Amino acid sequence: MKYFIVTYGCQMNVHESEKIASILENKGYVLAEKREEADIIVFNTCAIREGAEDRVFGNVGNLKKLKKKNKNLIIVLCGCMTQKEATAQKMLRTFPFVDVVIGTFNLPKLGDYIDAVKKGRQLEIWQEGDIDETLSYKRTSGDNAWVNIMQGCNNFCTYCIVPYVRGREKSRKEENILNEIKEIIAQKKYKKITLLGQNVNSYGKDLTVPCSFAKLLKDICALEGDFKLSFMTSHPKDLTDEVIDVIASEDKIEKYIHLPAQSGNNRILQKMNRNYTREKYLTIIEKIRNKIPSCRITSDFIVGFPGETEQEFEDTYSLVKQVQFDSIFAFMYSPREGTVASKMENQISDEIKHERVNKLLNLEKEIQKETGKR
Ligand code: SAH
Ligand code: SF4
Ligand code: F3S
């Protein structure tokens, strides 16, 4: 029996697919080279932008042919998109050949849903769940080992679906993280360890024995072994001086920070509920560059947020120009149902969004040419 996993979205999902692979291998499945050979296909989905969801819809539709050829093929949909009840229902209706549809919190029980397919189609979406410490991972990212340090997000940026599909912030106990990393080091297969969380700088705030992200970094670096440590993603509002100092002083930490700014305009930043200003963001960049001159800095931007004027977009443009990021991701704002921004007035046309995203990406190219940065 063979399995095939299709993963959409962020590193968090990539890492969760490693968990799915482990669950399936424990049930006796082996990896198929292509989906045509599989007895079970799992789509681990993403809901961050409409484009991501459209891709999933199209690709699930294409599975119909495979199911026709192999009546026993099991098709599973999981991840952020199916955590939304309405979307999950719609997928069940649209794709009668899909067998299991579950939400993000149900993943640890994937094996049970697969067993239950004999009795009929499975749909279950839990609204919350604790981090499962009993599961293992089939690591698939070469010499990099992902380590999840927390789940969920409390920030509710007004454009973002993540808090709705991943729940509130929950940190793993430091001891559990350190034990997992010790095991990774002992295997001697991994040169890189990357810590994952939607907002790693607020790690530990919810623990009964509080632990800061800076302390976690220090304690990981104190472990014996030869490895490079990195992490994502940092939120500017919570990036402390202490974290910058630890990055500067620890040789094991990669000199790299991904620090999404989203916009360079204070009115838009406020409407996004980002809780920092352009000036505060620039101060953080200055601190990083003072203390860690060699640090690579990258960022994410959203263009065409509701009500964004040409002048407000120019502020984003000028921020990118001023900071000279090593690279940026620029996204066209995509309204997500249920979020605050999706109900705001003055939604921007696709044409203007395209124009603005192209301007930013051209600027990025110019900067990279000038500075030789990559
Ligand atoms: N937790 C991370 C980012 C998660 S999503 C953080 O806060 O930085 C990754 C990126 O997708 C975000 O940084 C943002 O730029 C983009 N994004 C999120 N929601 C979006 C939306 N509705 N439309 C367009 N881009 C979006
Ligand atoms: Fe979304 Fe904001 Fe949370 Fe990032 S910090 S996941 S952008 S709500
Ligand atoms: Fe990641 Fe997409 Fe979910 S970006 S957290 S897989 S909505």
Tab-separated table of N, CA, C and O in Angstrom, residues 38-146:
chain	number	residue	atom	x	y	z
A	38	ALA	N	-0.605	5.788	-5.946
A	38	ALA	CA	-0.932	5.771	-4.516
A	38	ALA	C	-2.260	5.080	-4.210
A	38	ALA	O	-3.183	5.078	-5.027
A	39	ASP	N	-2.338	4.499	-3.013
A	39	ASP	CA	-3.594	3.944	-2.496
A	39	ASP	C	-4.270	4.939	-1.568
A	39	ASP	O	-5.445	4.804	-1.235
A	40	ILE	N	-3.475	5.903	-1.098
A	40	ILE	CA	-4.065	6.994	-0.313
A	40	ILE	C	-3.370	8.298	-0.712
A	40	ILE	O	-2.149	8.347	-0.853
A	41	ILE	N	-4.168	9.330	-0.953
A	41	ILE	CA	-3.619	10.645	-1.305
A	41	ILE	C	-4.126	11.649	-0.268
A	41	ILE	O	-5.326	11.722	-0.007
A	42	VAL	N	-3.194	12.391	0.321
A	42	VAL	CA	-3.570	13.400	1.323
A	42	VAL	C	-3.245	14.785	0.770
A	42	VAL	O	-2.119	15.038	0.340
A	43	PHE	N	-4.235	15.670	0.762
A	43	PHE	CA	-4.015	17.070	0.416
A	43	PHE	C	-3.969	17.880	1.703
A	43	PHE	O	-4.974	17.984	2.402
A	44	ASN	N	-2.790	18.435	2.002
A	44	ASN	CA	-2.631	19.270	3.187
A	44	ASN	C	-2.745	20.725	2.724
A	44	ASN	O	-1.830	21.259	2.105
A	45	THR	N	-3.874	21.351	3.005
A	45	THR	CA	-4.244	22.597	2.315
A	45	THR	C	-3.903	23.877	3.064
A	45	THR	O	-3.641	23.872	4.266
A	46	CYS	N	-3.950	25.001	2.329
A	46	CYS	CA	-3.645	26.334	2.864
A	46	CYS	C	-4.784	27.286	2.502
A	46	CYS	O	-5.367	27.175	1.436
A	47	ALA	N	-5.079	28.233	3.406
A	47	ALA	CA	-6.208	29.138	3.183
A	47	ALA	C	-5.784	30.610	3.157
A	47	ALA	O	-6.610	31.503	3.192
A	48	ILE	N	-4.479	30.857	3.070
A	48	ILE	CA	-3.993	32.209	3.329
A	48	ILE	C	-4.474	33.232	2.297
A	48	ILE	O	-4.752	34.374	2.628
A	49	ARG	N	-4.544	32.806	1.016
A	49	ARG	CA	-5.059	33.681	-0.039
A	49	ARG	C	-6.000	32.887	-0.934
A	49	ARG	O	-5.915	31.663	-0.981
A	50	GLU	N	-6.837	33.612	-1.661
A	50	GLU	CA	-7.803	32.933	-2.517
A	50	GLU	C	-7.096	32.029	-3.535
A	50	GLU	O	-7.536	30.907	-3.805
A	51	GLY	N	-5.969	32.520	-4.057
A	51	GLY	CA	-5.234	31.744	-5.058
A	51	GLY	C	-4.861	30.367	-4.532
A	51	GLY	O	-4.932	29.363	-5.246
A	52	ALA	N	-4.453	30.317	-3.264
A	52	ALA	CA	-4.049	29.045	-2.648
A	52	ALA	C	-5.244	28.094	-2.629
A	52	ALA	O	-5.117	26.910	-2.956
A	53	GLU	N	-6.426	28.634	-2.289
A	53	GLU	CA	-7.616	27.790	-2.215
A	53	GLU	C	-8.051	27.328	-3.606
A	53	GLU	O	-8.459	26.178	-3.783
A	54	ASP	N	-7.936	28.235	-4.583
A	54	ASP	CA	-8.331	27.865	-5.953
A	54	ASP	C	-7.482	26.716	-6.469
A	54	ASP	O	-7.978	25.812	-7.136
A	55	ARG	N	-6.187	26.776	-6.169
A	55	ARG	CA	-5.294	25.696	-6.625
A	55	ARG	C	-5.738	24.364	-6.042
A	55	ARG	O	-5.767	23.348	-6.727
A	56	VAL	N	-6.083	24.367	-4.744
A	56	VAL	CA	-6.516	23.128	-4.104
A	56	VAL	C	-7.780	22.611	-4.792
A	56	VAL	O	-7.849	21.442	-5.178
A	57	PHE	N	-8.759	23.495	-4.998
A	57	PHE	CA	-10.010	23.073	-5.633
A	57	PHE	C	-9.739	22.413	-6.988
A	57	PHE	O	-10.236	21.326	-7.270
A	58	GLY	N	-8.919	23.063	-7.813
A	58	GLY	CA	-8.599	22.528	-9.139
A	58	GLY	C	-7.937	21.158	-9.039
A	58	GLY	O	-8.337	20.207	-9.717
A	59	ASN	N	-6.964	21.061	-8.162
A	59	ASN	CA	-6.182	19.823	-8.097
A	59	ASN	C	-6.953	18.672	-7.466
A	59	ASN	O	-6.747	17.519	-7.822
A	60	VAL	N	-7.850	18.976	-6.534
A	60	VAL	CA	-8.683	17.897	-5.973
A	60	VAL	C	-9.623	17.398	-7.070
A	60	VAL	O	-9.810	16.193	-7.235
A	61	GLY	N	-10.171	18.319	-7.861
A	61	GLY	CA	-11.050	17.949	-8.969
A	61	GLY	C	-10.386	16.929	-9.899
A	61	GLY	O	-11.010	15.966	-10.350
A	62	ASN	N	-9.075	17.132	-10.118
A	62	ASN	CA	-8.343	16.233	-11.020
A	62	ASN	C	-8.200	14.814	-10.484
A	62	ASN	O	-7.826	13.906	-11.228
A	63	LEU	N	-8.465	14.632	-9.202
A	63	LEU	CA	-8.289	13.289	-8.621
A	63	LEU	C	-9.412	12.328	-9.022
A	63	LEU	O	-9.297	11.120	-8.847
A	64	LYS	N	-10.479	12.900	-9.566
A	64	LYS	CA	-11.640	12.082	-9.942
A	64	LYS	C	-11.232	10.920	-10.864
A	64	LYS	O	-11.658	9.782	-10.684
A	65	LYS	N	-10.360	11.242	-11.830
A	65	LYS	CA	-9.914	10.207	-12.784
A	65	LYS	C	-9.223	9.055	-12.055
A	65	LYS	O	-9.430	7.894	-12.374
A	66	LEU	N	-8.388	9.421	-11.078
A	66	LEU	CA	-7.635	8.383	-10.364
A	66	LEU	C	-8.578	7.484	-9.577
A	66	LEU	O	-8.399	6.275	-9.506
A	67	LYS	N	-9.579	8.100	-8.987
A	67	LYS	CA	-10.537	7.329	-8.201
A	67	LYS	C	-11.320	6.372	-9.110
A	67	LYS	O	-11.676	5.269	-8.700
A	68	LYS	N	-11.562	6.797	-10.346
A	68	LYS	CA	-12.268	5.932	-11.296
A	68	LYS	C	-11.455	4.684	-11.596
A	68	LYS	O	-11.977	3.586	-11.696
A	69	LYS	N	-10.129	4.896	-11.730
A	69	LYS	CA	-9.238	3.767	-12.048
A	69	LYS	C	-9.075	2.846	-10.844
A	69	LYS	O	-8.917	1.650	-10.982
A	70	ASN	N	-9.043	3.432	-9.663
A	70	ASN	CA	-8.788	2.654	-8.450
A	70	ASN	C	-9.872	2.960	-7.423
A	70	ASN	O	-9.780	3.915	-6.655
A	71	LYS	N	-10.889	2.106	-7.390
A	71	LYS	CA	-12.048	2.330	-6.514
A	71	LYS	C	-11.648	2.374	-5.036
A	71	LYS	O	-12.326	2.958	-4.205
A	72	ASN	N	-10.516	1.687	-4.699
A	72	ASN	CA	-10.118	1.618	-3.291
A	72	ASN	C	-9.246	2.798	-2.860
A	72	ASN	O	-8.817	2.863	-1.709
A	73	LEU	N	-8.956	3.695	-3.800
A	73	LEU	CA	-8.138	4.861	-3.455
A	73	LEU	C	-8.832	5.678	-2.363
A	73	LEU	O	-10.024	5.975	-2.464
A	74	ILE	N	-8.073	6.025	-1.309
A	74	ILE	CA	-8.629	6.874	-0.243
A	74	ILE	C	-8.098	8.294	-0.435
A	74	ILE	O	-6.895	8.499	-0.589
A	75	ILE	N	-9.008	9.269	-0.443
A	75	ILE	CA	-8.596	10.669	-0.608
A	75	ILE	C	-8.934	11.453	0.653
A	75	ILE	O	-10.066	11.449	1.128
A	76	VAL	N	-7.890	12.113	1.192
A	76	VAL	CA	-8.033	12.847	2.458
A	76	VAL	C	-7.735	14.323	2.221
A	76	VAL	O	-6.736	14.662	1.583
A	77	LEU	N	-8.596	15.204	2.733
A	77	LEU	CA	-8.321	16.647	2.700
A	77	LEU	C	-8.163	17.132	4.135
A	77	LEU	O	-9.032	16.889	4.978
A	78	CYS	N	-7.045	17.817	4.416
A	78	CYS	CA	-6.845	18.340	5.772
A	78	CYS	C	-6.146	19.690	5.678
A	78	CYS	O	-5.928	20.199	4.587
A	79	GLY	N	-5.821	20.294	6.801
A	79	GLY	CA	-5.101	21.567	6.790
A	79	GLY	C	-6.018	22.758	7.024
A	79	GLY	O	-7.166	22.627	7.441
A	80	CYS	N	-5.495	23.952	6.722
A	80	CYS	CA	-6.156	25.201	7.129
A	80	CYS	C	-7.466	25.457	6.391
A	80	CYS	O	-8.403	26.039	6.934
A	81	MET	N	-7.519	25.020	5.132
A	81	MET	CA	-8.713	25.298	4.338
A	81	MET	C	-9.902	24.495	4.866
A	81	MET	O	-11.016	25.020	4.988
A	82	THR	N	-9.672	23.239	5.195
A	82	THR	CA	-10.779	22.397	5.651
A	82	THR	C	-11.091	22.609	7.128
A	82	THR	O	-12.049	22.045	7.639
A	83	GLN	N	-10.296	23.429	7.824
A	83	GLN	CA	-10.666	23.782	9.198
A	83	GLN	C	-11.905	24.680	9.178
A	83	GLN	O	-12.628	24.808	10.152
A	84	LYS	N	-12.134	25.350	8.043
A	84	LYS	CA	-13.315	26.213	7.927
A	84	LYS	C	-14.503	25.335	7.561
A	84	LYS	O	-14.537	24.747	6.473
A	85	GLU	N	-15.463	25.292	8.467
A	85	GLU	CA	-16.623	24.397	8.325
A	85	GLU	C	-17.297	24.534	6.953
A	85	GLU	O	-17.552	23.546	6.266
A	86	ALA	N	-17.561	25.788	6.527
A	86	ALA	CA	-18.301	26.001	5.283
A	86	ALA	C	-17.507	25.463	4.091
A	86	ALA	O	-18.065	24.844	3.181
A	87	THR	N	-16.192	25.698	4.102
A	87	THR	CA	-15.356	25.218	2.997
A	87	THR	C	-15.303	23.697	3.004
A	87	THR	O	-15.371	23.049	1.953
A	88	ALA	N	-15.187	23.120	4.209
A	88	ALA	CA	-15.135	21.661	4.314
A	88	ALA	C	-16.411	21.043	3.745
A	88	ALA	O	-16.369	20.094	2.955
A	89	GLN	N	-17.565	21.616	4.114
A	89	GLN	CA	-18.857	21.122	3.620
A	89	GLN	C	-18.927	21.240	2.102
A	89	GLN	O	-19.372	20.336	1.410
A	90	LYS	N	-18.453	22.390	1.613
A	90	LYS	CA	-18.500	22.624	0.178
A	90	LYS	C	-17.640	21.591	-0.562
A	90	LYS	O	-18.020	21.082	-1.622
A	91	MET	N	-16.501	21.262	0.003
A	91	MET	CA	-15.620	20.300	-0.660
A	91	MET	C	-16.244	18.903	-0.668
A	91	MET	O	-16.144	18.181	-1.656
A	92	LEU	N	-16.895	18.558	0.423
A	92	LEU	CA	-17.570	17.252	0.471
A	92	LEU	C	-18.655	17.175	-0.595
A	92	LEU	O	-18.832	16.158	-1.260
A	93	ARG	N	-19.403	18.294	-0.738
A	93	ARG	CA	-20.488	18.334	-1.726
A	93	ARG	C	-19.947	18.298	-3.146
A	93	ARG	O	-20.428	17.568	-3.994
A	94	THR	N	-18.903	19.113	-3.396
A	94	THR	CA	-18.384	19.249	-4.759
A	94	THR	C	-17.660	17.989	-5.225
A	94	THR	O	-17.652	17.665	-6.402
A	95	PHE	N	-17.009	17.301	-4.273
A	95	PHE	CA	-16.168	16.163	-4.652
A	95	PHE	C	-16.660	14.885	-3.969
A	95	PHE	O	-16.135	14.492	-2.924
A	96	PRO	N	-17.657	14.214	-4.575
A	96	PRO	CA	-18.233	13.028	-3.934
A	96	PRO	C	-17.223	11.888	-3.790
A	96	PRO	O	-17.476	10.943	-3.051
A	97	PHE	N	-16.077	11.990	-4.465
A	97	PHE	CA	-15.076	10.921	-4.401
A	97	PHE	C	-14.070	11.143	-3.266
A	97	PHE	O	-13.161	10.351	-3.066
A	98	VAL	N	-14.207	12.239	-2.524
A	98	VAL	CA	-13.318	12.490	-1.382
A	98	VAL	C	-13.824	11.704	-0.166
A	98	VAL	O	-15.024	11.676	0.095
A	99	ASP	N	-12.902	11.055	0.574
A	99	ASP	CA	-13.318	10.157	1.651
A	99	ASP	C	-13.248	10.781	3.042
A	99	ASP	O	-14.080	10.506	3.891
A	100	VAL	N	-12.205	11.591	3.285
A	100	VAL	CA	-12.007	12.135	4.632
A	100	VAL	C	-11.759	13.633	4.536
A	100	VAL	O	-10.923	14.074	3.738
A	101	VAL	N	-12.484	14.426	5.320
A	101	VAL	CA	-12.237	15.868	5.397
A	101	VAL	C	-12.120	16.225	6.875
A	101	VAL	O	-13.079	16.061	7.639
A	102	ILE	N	-10.925	16.672	7.286
A	102	ILE	CA	-10.736	16.994	8.713
A	102	ILE	C	-10.056	18.344	8.870
A	102	ILE	O	-9.424	18.859	7.943
A	103	GLY	N	-10.170	18.921	10.063
A	103	GLY	CA	-9.561	20.211	10.358
A	103	GLY	C	-8.152	20.052	10.919
A	103	GLY	O	-7.652	18.937	11.087
A	104	THR	N	-7.528	21.185	11.213
A	104	THR	CA	-6.127	21.164	11.666
A	104	THR	C	-5.952	20.428	13.000
A	104	THR	O	-4.961	19.760	13.212
A	105	PHE	N	-6.941	20.593	13.893
A	105	PHE	CA	-6.777	20.014	15.229
A	105	PHE	C	-7.020	18.501	15.263
A	105	PHE	O	-6.685	17.831	16.227
A	106	ASN	N	-7.650	17.969	14.207
A	106	ASN	CA	-7.978	16.536	14.163
A	106	ASN	C	-6.822	15.679	13.663
A	106	ASN	O	-6.906	14.457	13.710
A	107	LEU	N	-5.771	16.330	13.181
A	107	LEU	CA	-4.701	15.593	12.510
A	107	LEU	C	-4.127	14.409	13.305
A	107	LEU	O	-3.910	13.336	12.720
A	108	PRO	N	-3.896	14.546	14.615
A	108	PRO	CA	-3.330	13.404	15.348
A	108	PRO	C	-4.177	12.130	15.233
A	108	PRO	O	-3.667	11.034	15.393
A	109	LYS	N	-5.456	12.292	14.920
A	109	LYS	CA	-6.352	11.128	14.836
A	109	LYS	C	-6.530	10.643	13.395
A	109	LYS	O	-7.450	9.872	13.106
A	110	LEU	N	-5.673	11.119	12.502
A	110	LEU	CA	-5.811	10.770	11.081
A	110	LEU	C	-5.968	9.262	10.851
A	110	LEU	O	-6.805	8.829	10.064
A	111	GLY	N	-5.172	8.478	11.571
A	111	GLY	CA	-5.223	7.016	11.412
A	111	GLY	C	-6.621	6.472	11.659
A	111	GLY	O	-7.100	5.599	10.916
A	112	ASP	N	-7.302	6.995	12.672
A	112	ASP	CA	-8.654	6.516	12.998
A	112	ASP	C	-9.649	6.849	11.884
A	112	ASP	O	-10.518	6.052	11.562
A	113	TYR	N	-9.511	8.059	11.309
A	113	TYR	CA	-10.437	8.440	10.236
A	113	TYR	C	-10.243	7.529	9.028
A	113	TYR	O	-11.212	7.154	8.354
A	114	ILE	N	-8.991	7.181	8.748
A	114	ILE	CA	-8.720	6.305	7.602
A	114	ILE	C	-9.366	4.936	7.846
A	114	ILE	O	-10.023	4.373	6.963
A	115	ASP	N	-9.219	4.417	9.067
A	115	ASP	CA	-9.845	3.121	9.391
A	115	ASP	C	-11.358	3.186	9.231
A	115	ASP	O	-11.993	2.234	8.807
A	116	ALA	N	-11.937	4.334	9.575
A	116	ALA	CA	-13.399	4.455	9.592
A	116	ALA	C	-13.994	4.624	8.194
A	116	ALA	O	-15.220	4.569	8.028
A	117	VAL	N	-13.148	4.833	7.180
A	117	VAL	CA	-13.655	5.045	5.815
A	117	VAL	C	-14.504	3.852	5.347
A	117	VAL	O	-15.452	4.016	4.572
A	118	LYS	N	-14.158	2.676	5.843
A	118	LYS	CA	-14.954	1.472	5.518
A	118	LYS	C	-16.440	1.698	5.792
A	118	LYS	O	-17.307	1.195	5.097
A	119	LYS	N	-16.695	2.481	6.849
A	119	LYS	CA	-18.094	2.701	7.275
A	119	LYS	C	-18.754	3.879	6.568
A	119	LYS	O	-19.957	4.092	6.696
A	120	GLY	N	-17.971	4.677	5.862
A	120	GLY	CA	-18.558	5.826	5.168
A	120	GLY	C	-17.617	7.022	5.180
A	120	GLY	O	-16.541	6.980	5.781
A	121	ARG	N	-18.051	8.091	4.521
A	121	ARG	CA	-17.207	9.290	4.429
A	121	ARG	C	-17.060	9.945	5.806
A	121	ARG	O	-17.998	9.927	6.590
A	122	GLN	N	-15.895	10.497	6.055
A	122	GLN	CA	-15.609	11.075	7.364
A	122	GLN	C	-15.473	12.590	7.271
A	122	GLN	O	-14.705	13.091	6.440
A	123	LEU	N	-16.212	13.306	8.118
A	123	LEU	CA	-16.032	14.761	8.221
A	123	LEU	C	-15.983	15.107	9.699
A	123	LEU	O	-16.923	14.795	10.443
A	124	GLU	N	-14.875	15.694	10.146
A	124	GLU	CA	-14.834	16.134	11.542
A	124	GLU	C	-13.903	17.340	11.662
A	124	GLU	O	-12.791	17.343	11.134
A	125	ILE	N	-14.386	18.354	12.365
A	125	ILE	CA	-13.590	19.558	12.566
A	125	ILE	C	-13.693	19.966	14.027
A	125	ILE	O	-14.745	20.388	14.489
A	126	TRP	N	-12.589	19.799	14.749
A	126	TRP	CA	-12.574	20.260	16.137
A	126	TRP	C	-12.195	21.732	16.159
A	126	TRP	O	-11.471	22.222	15.286
A	127	GLN	N	-12.667	22.440	17.177
A	127	GLN	CA	-12.388	23.871	17.247
A	127	GLN	C	-11.096	24.196	17.982
A	127	GLN	O	-10.557	25.283	17.884
A	128	GLU	N	-10.590	23.237	18.747
A	128	GLU	CA	-9.275	23.456	19.371
A	128	GLU	C	-8.640	22.139	19.743
A	128	GLU	O	-9.297	21.095	19.695
A	129	GLY	N	-7.365	22.229	20.108
A	129	GLY	CA	-6.667	21.005	20.474
A	129	GLY	C	-5.299	21.341	21.048
A	129	GLY	O	-4.718	22.376	20.689
A	130	ASP	N	-4.814	20.495	21.947
A	130	ASP	CA	-3.485	20.718	22.504
A	130	ASP	C	-2.432	20.197	21.540
A	130	ASP	O	-2.720	19.372	20.688
A	131	ILE	N	-1.225	20.681	21.706
A	131	ILE	CA	-0.136	20.186	20.879
A	131	ILE	C	0.103	18.721	21.253
A	131	ILE	O	0.175	18.386	22.431
A	132	ASP	N	0.179	17.862	20.240
A	132	ASP	CA	0.362	16.439	20.496
A	132	ASP	C	1.849	16.135	20.635
A	132	ASP	O	2.617	16.353	19.710
A	133	GLU	N	2.240	15.653	21.800
A	133	GLU	CA	3.666	15.367	22.023
A	133	GLU	C	4.000	13.907	21.746
A	133	GLU	O	5.131	13.483	21.915
A	134	THR	N	3.002	13.117	21.344
A	134	THR	CA	3.266	11.687	21.182
A	134	THR	C	3.655	11.332	19.749
A	134	THR	O	4.157	10.250	19.484
A	135	LEU	N	3.425	12.239	18.819
A	135	LEU	CA	3.636	11.899	17.409
A	135	LEU	C	5.087	12.065	16.990
A	135	LEU	O	5.814	12.896	17.522
A	136	SER	N	5.473	11.271	15.999
A	136	SER	CA	6.824	11.442	15.461
A	136	SER	C	6.739	12.018	14.042
A	136	SER	O	5.651	12.192	13.501
A	137	TYR	N	7.885	12.299	13.470
A	137	TYR	CA	7.940	12.915	12.142
A	137	TYR	C	8.797	12.090	11.212
A	137	TYR	O	9.810	11.542	11.630
A	138	LYS	N	8.381	12.046	9.948
A	138	LYS	CA	9.285	11.492	8.952
A	138	LYS	C	9.928	12.699	8.279
A	138	LYS	O	9.305	13.348	7.422
A	139	ARG	N	11.129	13.056	8.676
A	139	ARG	CA	11.739	14.303	8.202
A	139	ARG	C	12.115	14.194	6.735
A	139	ARG	O	12.727	13.233	6.313
A	140	THR	N	11.687	15.210	5.965
A	140	THR	CA	11.826	15.113	4.506
A	140	THR	C	12.549	16.317	3.906
A	140	THR	O	12.575	16.483	2.698
A	141	SER	N	13.128	17.185	4.768
A	141	SER	CA	13.706	18.417	4.227
A	141	SER	C	15.238	18.373	4.234
A	141	SER	O	15.893	19.315	4.690
A	142	GLY	N	15.795	17.307	3.735
A	142	GLY	CA	17.248	17.189	3.573
A	142	GLY	C	17.978	17.327	4.892
A	142	GLY	O	17.627	16.661	5.869
A	143	ASP	N	18.966	18.261	4.927
A	143	ASP	CA	19.746	18.385	6.166
A	143	ASP	C	19.152	19.425	7.123
A	143	ASP	O	19.775	19.826	8.087
A	144	ASN	N	17.918	19.844	6.834
A	144	ASN	CA	17.238	20.763	7.753
A	144	ASN	C	16.145	20.025	8.533
A	144	ASN	O	15.335	19.313	7.951
A	145	ALA	N	16.150	20.203	9.839
A	145	ALA	CA	15.084	19.616	10.659
A	145	ALA	C	14.193	20.741	11.182
A	145	ALA	O	14.668	21.665	11.842
A	146	TRP	N	12.907	20.682	10.849
A	146	TRP	CA	11.951	21.658	11.377
A	146	TRP	C	11.591	21.268	12.795
A	146	TRP	O	11.386	20.085	13.078
